[in-house]
Coordinates of C-alpha atoms and ligand atoms in Angstrom, one line a residue:
M160 CA -19.5 -47.5 -2.0
D161 CA -22.7 -45.6 -2.2
L162 CA -21.3 -42.2 -2.8
K163 CA -24.6 -40.4 -3.0
K164 CA -25.5 -41.6 0.5
L165 CA -22.0 -40.7 1.7
A166 CA -22.3 -37.2 0.3
S167 CA -25.7 -36.6 1.9
T168 CA -24.5 -38.1 5.2
L169 CA -21.4 -35.7 5.2
I170 CA -23.2 -32.8 3.9
P171 CA -26.8 -33.2 4.9
D172 CA -27.8 -29.5 4.1
D173 CA -31.2 -29.6 2.4
N174 CA -31.0 -25.9 1.3
L175 CA -28.5 -26.6 -1.4
L176 CA -29.5 -26.1 -5.0
P177 CA -28.7 -28.3 -8.0
L178 CA -25.4 -27.1 -9.5
E179 CA -27.0 -25.7 -12.7
E180 CA -29.0 -23.3 -10.4
Y181 CA -25.7 -21.8 -9.2
E182 CA -24.5 -21.3 -12.8
K183 CA -27.8 -19.6 -13.7
A184 CA -27.5 -17.3 -10.7
Y185 CA -24.2 -15.9 -11.9
P186 CA -24.6 -15.5 -15.6
E187 CA -21.7 -14.3 -17.9
R188 CA -21.0 -10.6 -17.4
Q189 CA -22.0 -8.5 -20.4
L190 CA -18.8 -6.7 -21.2
E191 CA -17.0 -5.8 -24.3
K192 CA -14.5 -8.2 -25.8
G193 CA -11.0 -7.8 -24.1
A194 CA -12.6 -6.4 -20.9
E195 CA -10.8 -7.9 -17.9
V196 CA -12.6 -8.5 -14.6
T197 CA -10.1 -8.4 -11.7
R198 CA -10.4 -8.4 -8.0
L199 CA -8.8 -7.8 -4.8
A200 CA -9.4 -10.5 -2.2
P201 CA -8.0 -9.5 1.1
S202 CA -8.5 -11.3 4.4
P203 CA -10.0 -8.8 6.8
T204 CA -7.2 -8.4 9.0
G205 CA -7.2 -4.8 9.1
F206 CA -3.6 -4.6 7.9
I207 CA -3.4 -3.3 4.4
H208 CA 0.0 -3.0 2.9
L209 CA 2.0 -1.5 0.1
G210 CA 1.8 -4.8 -1.6
N211 CA -1.9 -4.7 -1.6
L212 CA -1.9 -1.2 -3.1
Y213 CA 0.7 -2.4 -5.7
S214 CA -1.5 -5.3 -6.6
A215 CA -4.8 -3.3 -6.4
L216 CA -3.4 -0.6 -8.6
A217 CA -2.4 -3.2 -11.4
D218 CA -5.9 -4.7 -11.0
E219 CA -7.6 -1.5 -11.2
R220 CA -5.5 -0.1 -14.0
I221 CA -6.1 -3.3 -16.1
A222 CA -9.8 -3.4 -15.5
H223 CA -10.4 0.2 -16.1
T224 CA -8.2 0.5 -19.3
T225 CA -10.0 -2.5 -20.9
G226 CA -13.5 -1.5 -19.9
G227 CA -13.8 -4.2 -17.4
I228 CA -14.7 -4.4 -13.7
F229 CA -12.6 -4.3 -10.6
Y230 CA -14.3 -5.7 -7.4
L231 CA -13.7 -6.4 -3.8
R232 CA -14.1 -9.7 -2.2
I233 CA -13.4 -10.4 1.4
E234 CA -11.8 -13.7 2.2
D235 CA -13.1 -14.1 5.7
T236 CA -12.8 -17.9 6.1
D237 CA -10.4 -17.6 8.9
L238 CA -12.3 -15.9 11.7
K239 CA -9.3 -15.7 13.9
R240 CA -7.8 -13.0 11.6
K241 CA -11.0 -10.9 11.4
V242 CA -10.6 -7.3 12.7
D243 CA -13.7 -5.1 13.0
G244 CA -13.9 -2.3 10.5
A245 CA -11.2 -3.9 8.3
V246 CA -13.2 -3.8 5.2
E247 CA -14.0 -0.2 5.5
S248 CA -10.5 0.5 6.2
V249 CA -9.4 -1.3 2.9
I250 CA -11.8 0.8 0.9
R251 CA -10.9 4.0 2.7
S252 CA -7.1 3.4 2.3
L253 CA -7.3 2.4 -1.4
N254 CA -9.7 5.3 -2.0
Y255 CA -7.2 7.7 -0.6
F256 CA -4.8 6.5 -3.3
G257 CA -7.4 7.0 -6.0
V258 CA -8.0 3.3 -6.3
N259 CA -11.7 2.5 -6.3
F260 CA -13.8 -0.5 -6.7
D261 CA -16.7 -0.9 -9.2
E262 CA -18.4 -3.6 -7.2
G263 CA -18.0 -5.8 -4.1
A264 CA -18.2 -5.9 -0.3
E265 CA -19.5 -2.6 1.1
I266 CA -19.5 -1.0 -2.3
D267 CA -22.7 0.7 -3.0
S268 CA -23.1 -0.2 -6.6
P269 CA -25.8 -1.6 -9.0
L270 CA -23.2 -3.9 -10.4
N271 CA -23.3 -5.9 -7.1
K272 CA -24.9 -9.1 -8.8
Y273 CA -22.2 -11.6 -8.1
G274 CA -22.2 -11.5 -4.3
P275 CA -22.3 -12.3 -1.5
Y276 CA -18.9 -10.9 -1.5
Y277 CA -17.9 -12.1 1.8
Q278 CA -16.9 -15.9 1.7
R279 CA -18.6 -16.7 5.0
Q280 CA -21.9 -15.9 3.4
R281 CA -21.4 -18.2 0.5
A282 CA -21.1 -21.4 2.4
D283 CA -23.9 -23.2 0.5
I284 CA -22.1 -22.8 -2.9
Y285 CA -19.0 -24.4 -1.5
R286 CA -20.8 -27.1 0.2
A287 CA -22.9 -27.8 -2.9
Y288 CA -19.8 -28.3 -5.0
A289 CA -17.9 -30.4 -2.2
K290 CA -21.0 -32.6 -2.1
D291 CA -20.9 -33.0 -5.9
L292 CA -17.2 -33.9 -5.8
I293 CA -17.9 -36.6 -3.0
E294 CA -20.7 -38.0 -5.1
R295 CA -18.3 -38.3 -8.1
G296 CA -15.7 -40.0 -5.8
L297 CA -13.4 -36.9 -6.3
A298 CA -13.4 -36.0 -2.5
Y299 CA -13.7 -37.8 0.7
P300 CA -13.8 -37.5 4.6
C301 CA -10.6 -37.5 6.4
F302 CA -10.6 -38.1 10.2
C303 CA -6.9 -37.6 10.9
T304 CA -6.2 -35.7 14.0
E305 CA -3.8 -32.7 14.3
D306 CA -1.4 -35.1 16.1
E307 CA -1.5 -37.7 13.6
L308 CA -0.8 -35.2 10.8
N309 CA 2.1 -33.8 12.8
A310 CA 3.5 -37.2 13.1
V311 CA 3.5 -37.9 9.5
R312 CA 5.0 -34.5 8.7
E313 CA 7.9 -35.3 11.0
E314 CA 8.2 -38.8 9.4
Q315 CA 8.3 -37.0 6.0
T316 CA 10.8 -34.3 7.1
A317 CA 13.0 -36.9 8.7
G318 CA 12.9 -39.0 5.4
K319 CA 13.7 -35.9 3.4
E320 CA 10.3 -36.4 1.6
I321 CA 7.7 -33.9 0.3
T322 CA 5.5 -33.2 3.2
G323 CA 1.7 -33.3 3.0
Y324 CA -1.2 -35.5 2.5
Y325 CA -0.6 -37.8 -0.7
G326 CA -0.1 -41.2 -1.8
K327 CA 0.7 -43.7 0.9
Y328 CA 0.3 -41.0 3.4
A329 CA -3.2 -40.1 2.5
K330 CA -4.5 -42.5 5.2
C331 CA -8.2 -41.7 4.8
R332 CA -8.3 -41.8 1.1
N333 CA -9.0 -45.5 0.9
L334 CA -11.2 -45.9 3.9
S335 CA -13.9 -48.5 3.6
E336 CA -17.5 -47.6 3.7
E337 CA -17.6 -49.5 7.2
Q338 CA -14.7 -47.6 8.5
I339 CA -16.1 -44.2 7.4
Y340 CA -19.5 -44.8 9.0
A341 CA -18.0 -46.2 12.2
N342 CA -15.8 -43.0 12.5
L343 CA -18.9 -40.9 11.9
K344 CA -20.8 -42.9 14.5
A345 CA -18.1 -42.5 16.9
G346 CA -18.5 -38.6 16.5
K347 CA -15.0 -38.1 15.1
P348 CA -14.6 -34.7 13.5
F349 CA -13.7 -34.7 9.7
V350 CA -12.6 -32.5 6.9
I351 CA -13.4 -32.9 3.2
R352 CA -10.3 -33.6 1.0
L353 CA -9.8 -33.5 -2.7
K354 CA -9.0 -37.0 -3.9
S355 CA -6.3 -35.8 -6.3
Q356 CA -6.1 -37.4 -9.6
G357 CA -2.6 -35.9 -10.3
D358 CA 0.8 -37.4 -10.6
T359 CA 4.0 -35.5 -9.9
S360 CA 5.8 -37.1 -12.8
N361 CA 3.7 -35.0 -15.1
K362 CA 4.8 -31.4 -15.8
I363 CA 2.5 -28.7 -17.0
T364 CA 3.7 -25.7 -18.8
F365 CA 1.7 -22.7 -17.7
R366 CA 1.6 -19.1 -19.2
D367 CA 1.6 -16.6 -16.3
A368 CA 0.4 -13.1 -17.5
I369 CA 3.3 -11.6 -15.6
K370 CA 6.1 -14.2 -15.3
G371 CA 5.6 -15.7 -18.8
D372 CA 5.8 -19.5 -19.3
I373 CA 6.5 -21.5 -16.2
T374 CA 6.6 -25.2 -15.8
V375 CA 4.9 -26.7 -12.8
T376 CA 4.5 -30.3 -11.5
E377 CA 1.1 -31.8 -11.4
N378 CA -0.5 -31.7 -8.0
D379 CA -1.0 -35.1 -6.0
Q380 CA -1.8 -33.5 -2.7
D381 CA -5.2 -34.5 -1.3
V382 CA -5.7 -31.0 0.0
V383 CA -8.4 -29.9 2.4
I384 CA -11.2 -28.4 0.7
L385 CA -13.9 -28.0 3.4
K386 CA -12.5 -27.5 7.0
S387 CA -14.2 -29.3 9.9
D388 CA -16.6 -26.4 10.5
G389 CA -17.8 -26.6 7.0
I390 CA -15.9 -23.6 5.7
P391 CA -13.7 -23.9 2.6
T392 CA -10.1 -23.3 2.6
Y393 CA -8.5 -20.7 0.3
H394 CA -7.9 -23.1 -2.6
F395 CA -11.4 -24.3 -2.8
A396 CA -13.1 -20.8 -2.3
H397 CA -10.8 -19.3 -4.8
A398 CA -11.8 -21.7 -7.6
I399 CA -15.4 -21.3 -6.9
D400 CA -15.5 -17.7 -6.3
D401 CA -13.4 -16.6 -9.3
H402 CA -15.5 -18.9 -11.4
F403 CA -18.9 -17.5 -10.3
M404 CA -17.8 -13.9 -10.0
H405 CA -16.3 -14.3 -13.6
T406 CA -12.9 -13.2 -12.9
T407 CA -10.9 -13.2 -16.1
L408 CA -7.5 -12.2 -14.5
V409 CA -6.2 -13.2 -11.1
I410 CA -3.4 -11.0 -10.0
R411 CA -2.0 -12.2 -6.7
G412 CA 1.3 -12.5 -4.9
E413 CA 3.8 -14.8 -6.1
E414 CA 3.7 -16.7 -2.8
W415 CA 0.6 -18.3 -4.4
L416 CA 2.7 -19.8 -7.2
S417 CA 3.6 -23.0 -5.1
S418 CA -0.2 -23.8 -4.8
L419 CA -1.0 -23.2 -8.5
P420 CA -1.0 -26.9 -9.3
I421 CA -3.7 -27.3 -6.7
H422 CA -5.8 -24.7 -8.3
L423 CA -5.2 -26.1 -11.7
E424 CA -6.5 -29.4 -10.5
L425 CA -9.6 -27.9 -8.6
F426 CA -10.6 -25.8 -11.8
K427 CA -10.3 -29.1 -13.8
V428 CA -12.3 -31.4 -11.5
L429 CA -14.9 -28.7 -10.9
G430 CA -15.3 -28.4 -14.6
F431 CA -14.5 -24.5 -14.7
A432 CA -12.6 -22.7 -17.2
L433 CA -9.3 -21.5 -15.9
P434 CA -8.8 -17.7 -15.5
K435 CA -5.7 -16.0 -16.5
Y436 CA -3.3 -15.6 -13.7
G437 CA -0.5 -12.9 -13.0
H438 CA 1.7 -13.6 -10.0
T439 CA 3.2 -10.4 -8.8
C440 CA 6.7 -10.2 -7.5
S441 CA 7.3 -9.3 -3.9
L442 CA 8.5 -5.9 -2.9
M443 CA 12.1 -5.9 -1.8
K444 CA 14.3 -3.3 -0.2
V445 CA 18.1 -3.1 0.3
D446 CA 18.9 -3.3 3.8
N447 CA 22.7 -2.9 4.8
G448 CA 23.6 -3.8 1.3
V449 CA 21.5 -7.1 1.3
K450 CA 18.3 -7.2 -0.8
R451 CA 15.3 -8.6 1.2
K452 CA 11.5 -8.8 1.2
L453 CA 9.8 -5.9 2.9
S454 CA 8.6 -7.2 6.3
K455 CA 5.6 -6.3 8.3
R456 CA 7.7 -6.6 11.4
K457 CA 10.9 -4.8 10.4
D458 CA 9.6 -2.2 7.9
P459 CA 7.0 0.5 9.0
E460 CA 6.9 1.7 5.3
L461 CA 5.1 -1.6 4.4
S462 CA 1.9 -0.5 6.0
L463 CA -0.3 1.8 4.0
D464 CA -1.2 3.8 7.0
Y465 CA 2.4 4.9 7.2
Y466 CA 2.1 6.8 4.2
R467 CA -1.0 8.6 5.2
S468 CA 0.3 9.3 8.8
A469 CA 3.6 10.6 7.4
G470 CA 1.7 12.8 4.9
Y471 CA 2.8 11.4 1.6
Y472 CA 1.0 13.0 -1.3
P473 CA -1.2 10.1 -2.4
K474 CA -0.7 10.8 -6.1
A475 CA 3.1 10.6 -5.5
V476 CA 2.8 7.1 -3.9
V477 CA 0.7 6.0 -6.9
K478 CA 3.0 7.4 -9.5
Y479 CA 5.9 5.8 -7.7
L480 CA 4.3 2.4 -7.7
M481 CA 3.6 3.0 -11.3
T482 CA 7.2 3.4 -12.0
I483 CA 7.9 -0.1 -10.4
L484 CA 4.7 -1.6 -11.9
N485 CA 5.5 -0.7 -15.5
S486 CA 9.1 -0.1 -16.6
N487 CA 8.0 2.3 -19.4
F488 CA 5.9 4.6 -17.0
E489 CA 8.7 7.1 -16.2
E490 CA 9.7 7.6 -19.8
W491 CA 6.1 8.2 -20.7
E492 CA 5.8 10.7 -17.8
R493 CA 8.8 12.6 -18.9
K494 CA 7.2 12.9 -22.3
N495 CA 3.8 13.8 -20.8
P496 CA 4.6 15.7 -17.7
Q497 CA 1.1 17.3 -17.7
A498 CA -0.9 14.1 -18.3
D499 CA -3.0 12.1 -15.7
Y500 CA -1.3 8.8 -14.9
R501 CA -4.6 7.3 -15.8
D502 CA -3.8 8.1 -19.4
F503 CA -0.8 5.9 -19.5
K504 CA -1.4 2.7 -21.3
F505 CA -0.9 0.2 -18.5
S506 CA 0.4 -3.2 -19.7
I507 CA 0.5 -6.4 -17.6
S508 CA 3.3 -7.7 -19.8
K509 CA 5.6 -4.8 -18.8
M510 CA 5.3 -5.8 -15.1
G511 CA 8.5 -7.0 -13.5
K512 CA 9.2 -10.7 -13.3
S513 CA 11.1 -10.8 -10.1
G514 CA 11.8 -8.7 -7.0
A515 CA 10.5 -5.2 -7.3
L516 CA 12.9 -2.9 -5.5
F517 CA 11.3 -0.4 -3.2
D518 CA 13.3 2.7 -3.0
I519 CA 12.1 5.3 -0.4
D520 CA 14.5 8.0 -1.7
K521 CA 12.9 7.8 -5.2
L522 CA 9.6 8.0 -3.6
N523 CA 10.7 11.0 -1.7
D524 CA 12.0 12.7 -4.8
I525 CA 8.6 12.0 -6.7
S526 CA 6.7 13.3 -3.8
K527 CA 8.6 16.5 -3.6
A528 CA 8.3 17.0 -7.4
E529 CA 4.5 16.4 -7.1
L530 CA 4.0 18.8 -4.4
S531 CA 6.0 21.5 -6.2
T532 CA 3.3 21.5 -9.0
L533 CA 0.7 22.7 -6.4
S534 CA -0.5 26.2 -5.8
A535 CA -0.2 27.7 -2.4
E536 CA -3.8 27.2 -2.0
Q537 CA -3.6 23.5 -3.0
T538 CA -0.6 22.9 -0.8
Y539 CA -2.5 24.5 2.2
D540 CA -5.4 22.2 1.5
F541 CA -3.1 19.2 1.3
L542 CA -1.2 20.1 4.6
N543 CA -4.4 21.2 6.3
G544 CA -5.9 17.7 5.5
W545 CA -3.1 16.1 7.2
V546 CA -3.0 18.5 10.2
Q547 CA -6.8 17.9 10.8
E548 CA -6.2 14.1 11.0
F549 CA -2.7 13.7 12.3
G550 CA -1.5 17.1 13.5
T551 CA -1.2 18.4 17.1
D552 CA -3.7 20.8 18.6
K553 CA -1.2 23.6 18.0
D554 CA -1.0 22.6 14.4
R555 CA -4.7 23.1 14.1
Q556 CA -4.6 26.4 15.7
H557 CA -1.9 27.4 13.4
F558 CA -3.9 26.2 10.3
A559 CA -7.0 28.1 11.3
D560 CA -5.1 31.1 10.0
K561 CA -5.2 30.5 6.3
Q562 CA -3.9 33.7 5.1
Y563 CA -0.8 33.6 7.3
I564 CA 0.0 30.0 6.1
I565 CA -0.5 30.8 2.5
K566 CA 2.1 33.8 2.9
I567 CA 4.6 31.3 4.4
L568 CA 3.9 28.8 1.8
N569 CA 4.5 31.3 -0.9
L570 CA 7.8 31.9 0.5
I571 CA 9.0 28.5 1.3
C572 CA 7.8 27.0 -1.9
G573 CA 9.2 29.9 -4.0
I574 CA 5.9 30.5 -5.6
G575 CA 5.8 33.7 -7.8
G576 CA 9.7 33.7 -7.3
K577 CA 12.4 33.0 -9.8
K578 CA 12.6 29.3 -9.0
R579 CA 10.1 27.0 -7.6
R580 CA 11.5 25.2 -4.5
K581 CA 11.0 21.5 -3.8
D582 CA 11.6 21.3 -0.1
I583 CA 8.4 19.8 1.0
V584 CA 8.6 16.0 0.9
R585 CA 5.4 15.2 2.6
A586 CA 2.8 16.9 4.8
E587 CA 4.4 16.1 8.3
S588 CA 7.8 17.4 7.4
G589 CA 6.2 20.5 5.6
V590 CA 4.2 21.4 8.7
R591 CA 7.3 21.1 10.9
M592 CA 9.2 23.1 8.5
I593 CA 7.0 26.1 9.2
D594 CA 7.0 25.6 13.1
Y595 CA 9.3 28.6 13.6
F596 CA 6.7 31.0 12.2
F597 CA 4.7 30.5 15.4
D598 CA 5.8 31.6 18.7
D599 CA 4.3 28.6 20.5
T600 CA 6.3 26.2 18.3
F601 CA 9.3 28.3 17.8
A602 CA 12.3 26.4 19.3
P603 CA 15.5 28.3 18.5
D604 CA 18.9 26.8 18.5
Y605 CA 21.1 29.8 19.1
C606 CA 24.1 28.3 17.4
Y607 CA 26.0 31.6 16.8
R608 CA 29.5 31.4 15.6
F609 CA 30.6 34.7 17.2
D610 CA 31.2 35.9 20.7
N611 CA 28.1 37.3 22.6
A612 CA 29.4 41.0 22.5
T613 CA 29.4 40.7 18.6
V614 CA 26.1 39.0 18.5
N615 CA 24.5 41.5 20.7
A616 CA 25.9 44.5 18.8
V617 CA 24.8 43.2 15.5
I618 CA 21.2 42.5 16.7
E619 CA 20.8 45.8 18.6
G620 CA 22.3 47.6 15.6
F621 CA 19.8 46.0 13.2
A622 CA 16.9 46.3 15.6
A623 CA 17.4 50.0 15.9
V624 CA 17.0 50.5 12.2
Y625 CA 14.5 47.8 11.1
D626 CA 11.7 49.1 9.1
E627 CA 8.9 46.8 7.9
A628 CA 8.3 49.0 5.0
D629 CA 11.9 48.5 3.6
D630 CA 12.0 46.4 0.5
N631 CA 14.6 43.8 -0.1
S632 CA 17.4 46.1 -1.3
A633 CA 16.8 48.7 1.6
W634 CA 16.7 45.8 4.0
F635 CA 20.0 44.5 2.7
A636 CA 21.7 47.9 2.7
K637 CA 20.9 48.0 6.4
V638 CA 22.5 44.8 7.0
K639 CA 25.6 45.9 5.1
Q640 CA 25.8 49.0 7.3
I641 CA 25.5 46.9 10.5
A642 CA 28.3 44.8 9.0
A643 CA 30.6 47.8 8.4
D644 CA 29.8 49.2 11.9
N645 CA 30.9 46.1 13.5
G646 CA 34.1 45.1 11.9
F647 CA 32.6 42.8 9.1
A648 CA 33.1 43.4 5.4
A649 CA 30.0 44.8 3.8
E650 CA 31.1 43.6 0.4
M651 CA 31.9 39.9 -0.2
S652 CA 34.5 40.8 -2.6
D653 CA 36.3 42.8 0.1
Y654 CA 36.1 40.0 2.4
K655 CA 37.6 37.5 -0.1
A656 CA 40.5 39.8 -0.9
N657 CA 41.5 40.4 2.8
P658 CA 39.7 37.8 5.1
E659 CA 42.0 38.7 8.0
S660 CA 41.2 42.2 8.0
Y661 CA 37.6 41.5 9.1
K662 CA 35.7 39.5 11.7
G663 CA 33.7 38.0 8.9
S664 CA 31.5 39.1 6.0
V665 CA 27.9 40.5 5.6
A666 CA 26.8 36.8 5.1
D667 CA 27.9 36.2 8.7
V668 CA 26.1 39.3 10.0
A669 CA 22.8 38.0 8.0
E670 CA 23.4 34.6 9.7
I671 CA 23.4 36.1 13.2
L672 CA 20.1 37.8 12.4
R673 CA 18.8 34.8 10.9
I674 CA 19.6 32.6 13.9
A675 CA 18.0 35.2 16.2
V676 CA 14.8 35.5 14.2
T677 CA 14.3 31.9 12.9
G678 CA 16.3 29.9 15.4
M679 CA 18.4 28.3 12.5
P680 CA 21.3 29.2 10.4
N681 CA 19.5 28.5 7.1
S682 CA 16.1 29.7 6.2
P683 CA 14.3 31.2 3.2
D684 CA 14.9 34.9 2.4
L685 CA 15.2 36.6 5.9
C686 CA 13.7 39.9 4.8
T687 CA 10.4 38.1 3.7
V688 CA 10.5 36.0 6.9
M689 CA 10.7 39.2 8.9
G690 CA 7.8 40.7 6.9
I691 CA 5.7 37.7 7.5
L692 CA 6.4 37.6 11.3
G693 CA 5.6 41.2 11.5
K694 CA 7.5 44.1 13.1
S695 CA 6.7 43.4 16.8
R696 CA 7.4 39.7 16.6
T697 CA 10.7 40.3 14.7
L698 CA 11.8 42.8 17.2
A699 CA 10.8 40.5 20.1
R700 CA 12.8 37.6 18.6
L701 CA 15.8 39.8 18.0
N702 CA 15.7 40.8 21.5
A703 CA 15.3 37.3 22.9
G704 CA 18.1 36.3 20.6
K705 CA 20.8 38.3 22.4
R706 CA 23.2 36.5 24.5
Ligands
LIG850 N1 -6.8 -13.8 0.5 C1 -5.7 -14.0 -0.2 C2 -4.6 -13.2 0.3 O1 -4.9 -12.1 1.0 C3 -5.9 -13.6 -1.7 C4 -5.1 -14.1 -2.6 C5 -5.7 -13.9 -4.1 O2 -5.7 -12.8 -4.5 O3 -6.1 -14.9 -4.5 O4 -3.3 -13.3 0.1

């Protein structure tokens, strides 16, 4: 068969360069020895998830701790999945978590010498290489229709055979020249398939940078490399792009392990050196006692937008991911509590080999701890950032009074007090936690545990003597007096010795006042809360709290 003629009939493009020209256009990168070039290669679907961040963080850490490059390539070969603005959203989301690209799609960088970074814009390279494979008898046109392929799959499934296009099932593999040209003449659409040289009885031992040695079976599938619209499949584009962009380490999800044999064969027939691969394990969660993969449909916490809209402190999410990425990170953190996580020596060999367990309680603990290292001013800035983007109009009005919020934050975070409190888990809950300091969001639950007459007597008694100028001890002396006046023990010890002689203790009196003023039975120091609210608002709340 005249393969040259076949190749130029199937791929007639006259703009394709000789292959050496492509090699020249993408010269070796000038990097230090040991520098790793990594990439994130998402489809532009607009959905960026925790797994992407997990993987991107590993890519970014490895590139940046070895003096390498981390770039962004957009795998847009499937137009159906394209969403406008998705690329910007990937960049913005990762940037929010402190993960930044050096090079790539929509990145303004002088390093952008290996593009285009959108696969759709690289069509000629793929076509040039597919054409070369056809000329060398390593690829061929396939005219099978969807229905024919389905019928084959059903037959294979029924016979419990491996499904796919291989061996005797690869019907177009051995079409004669006449048959091919007759099909073309009849206008039948075609795809280009790899003419696999592999044999499944051969095993290959492969060293995965994360999983270690794994044995895979040689590929014998005649996979599609160019679809009928001339656009490559993931497999083909992966081999070509990672070769020309000089990726040294491909970190990708373990769902790609099953196609690894295809990639090994593609690199071989294309004559490209194989990059290193690291297949990351999936993020799992325990759901009703059963461990399962995080799912887009069932778990909102898989989406990265969730962390932003819930107001997680970005550094906390990153640190949490570091704890699951590298098992020795936590210990390093304990020893270096003040250090930046970027100073940690990230190591791909310490990455988990199987199912990483995602534990939101642990994330919450890390988030609380991180937030408790901020000053009131920094806490304000963080909460305010969330409020401006995700808060209500009322939140925005509240946050316009920075001084007032700072006073509240000093109190609820225990800043300047004996013990720093760790109550704020994330911005959203932090903002809701201070709602009661504002009349328009004060939503009291008057859950008193005493009869109305007692409640009213306590409130009226206290309102009559409340003085904003009182310090904590003068304030508490007044609460004790109200307790004594109303049949409550002023001293806890008296109450404990003789509980039946009293209606309750001074703590119960304080609770009544607390419920009236904050609308809740628990709050930070009540004397300070009253001080922040100011006298007229405190008195108004006391009055409104009577039953
Ligand atoms: N586009 C592929 C994905 O989003 C990329 C996999 C890879 O990193 O090679 O899963």
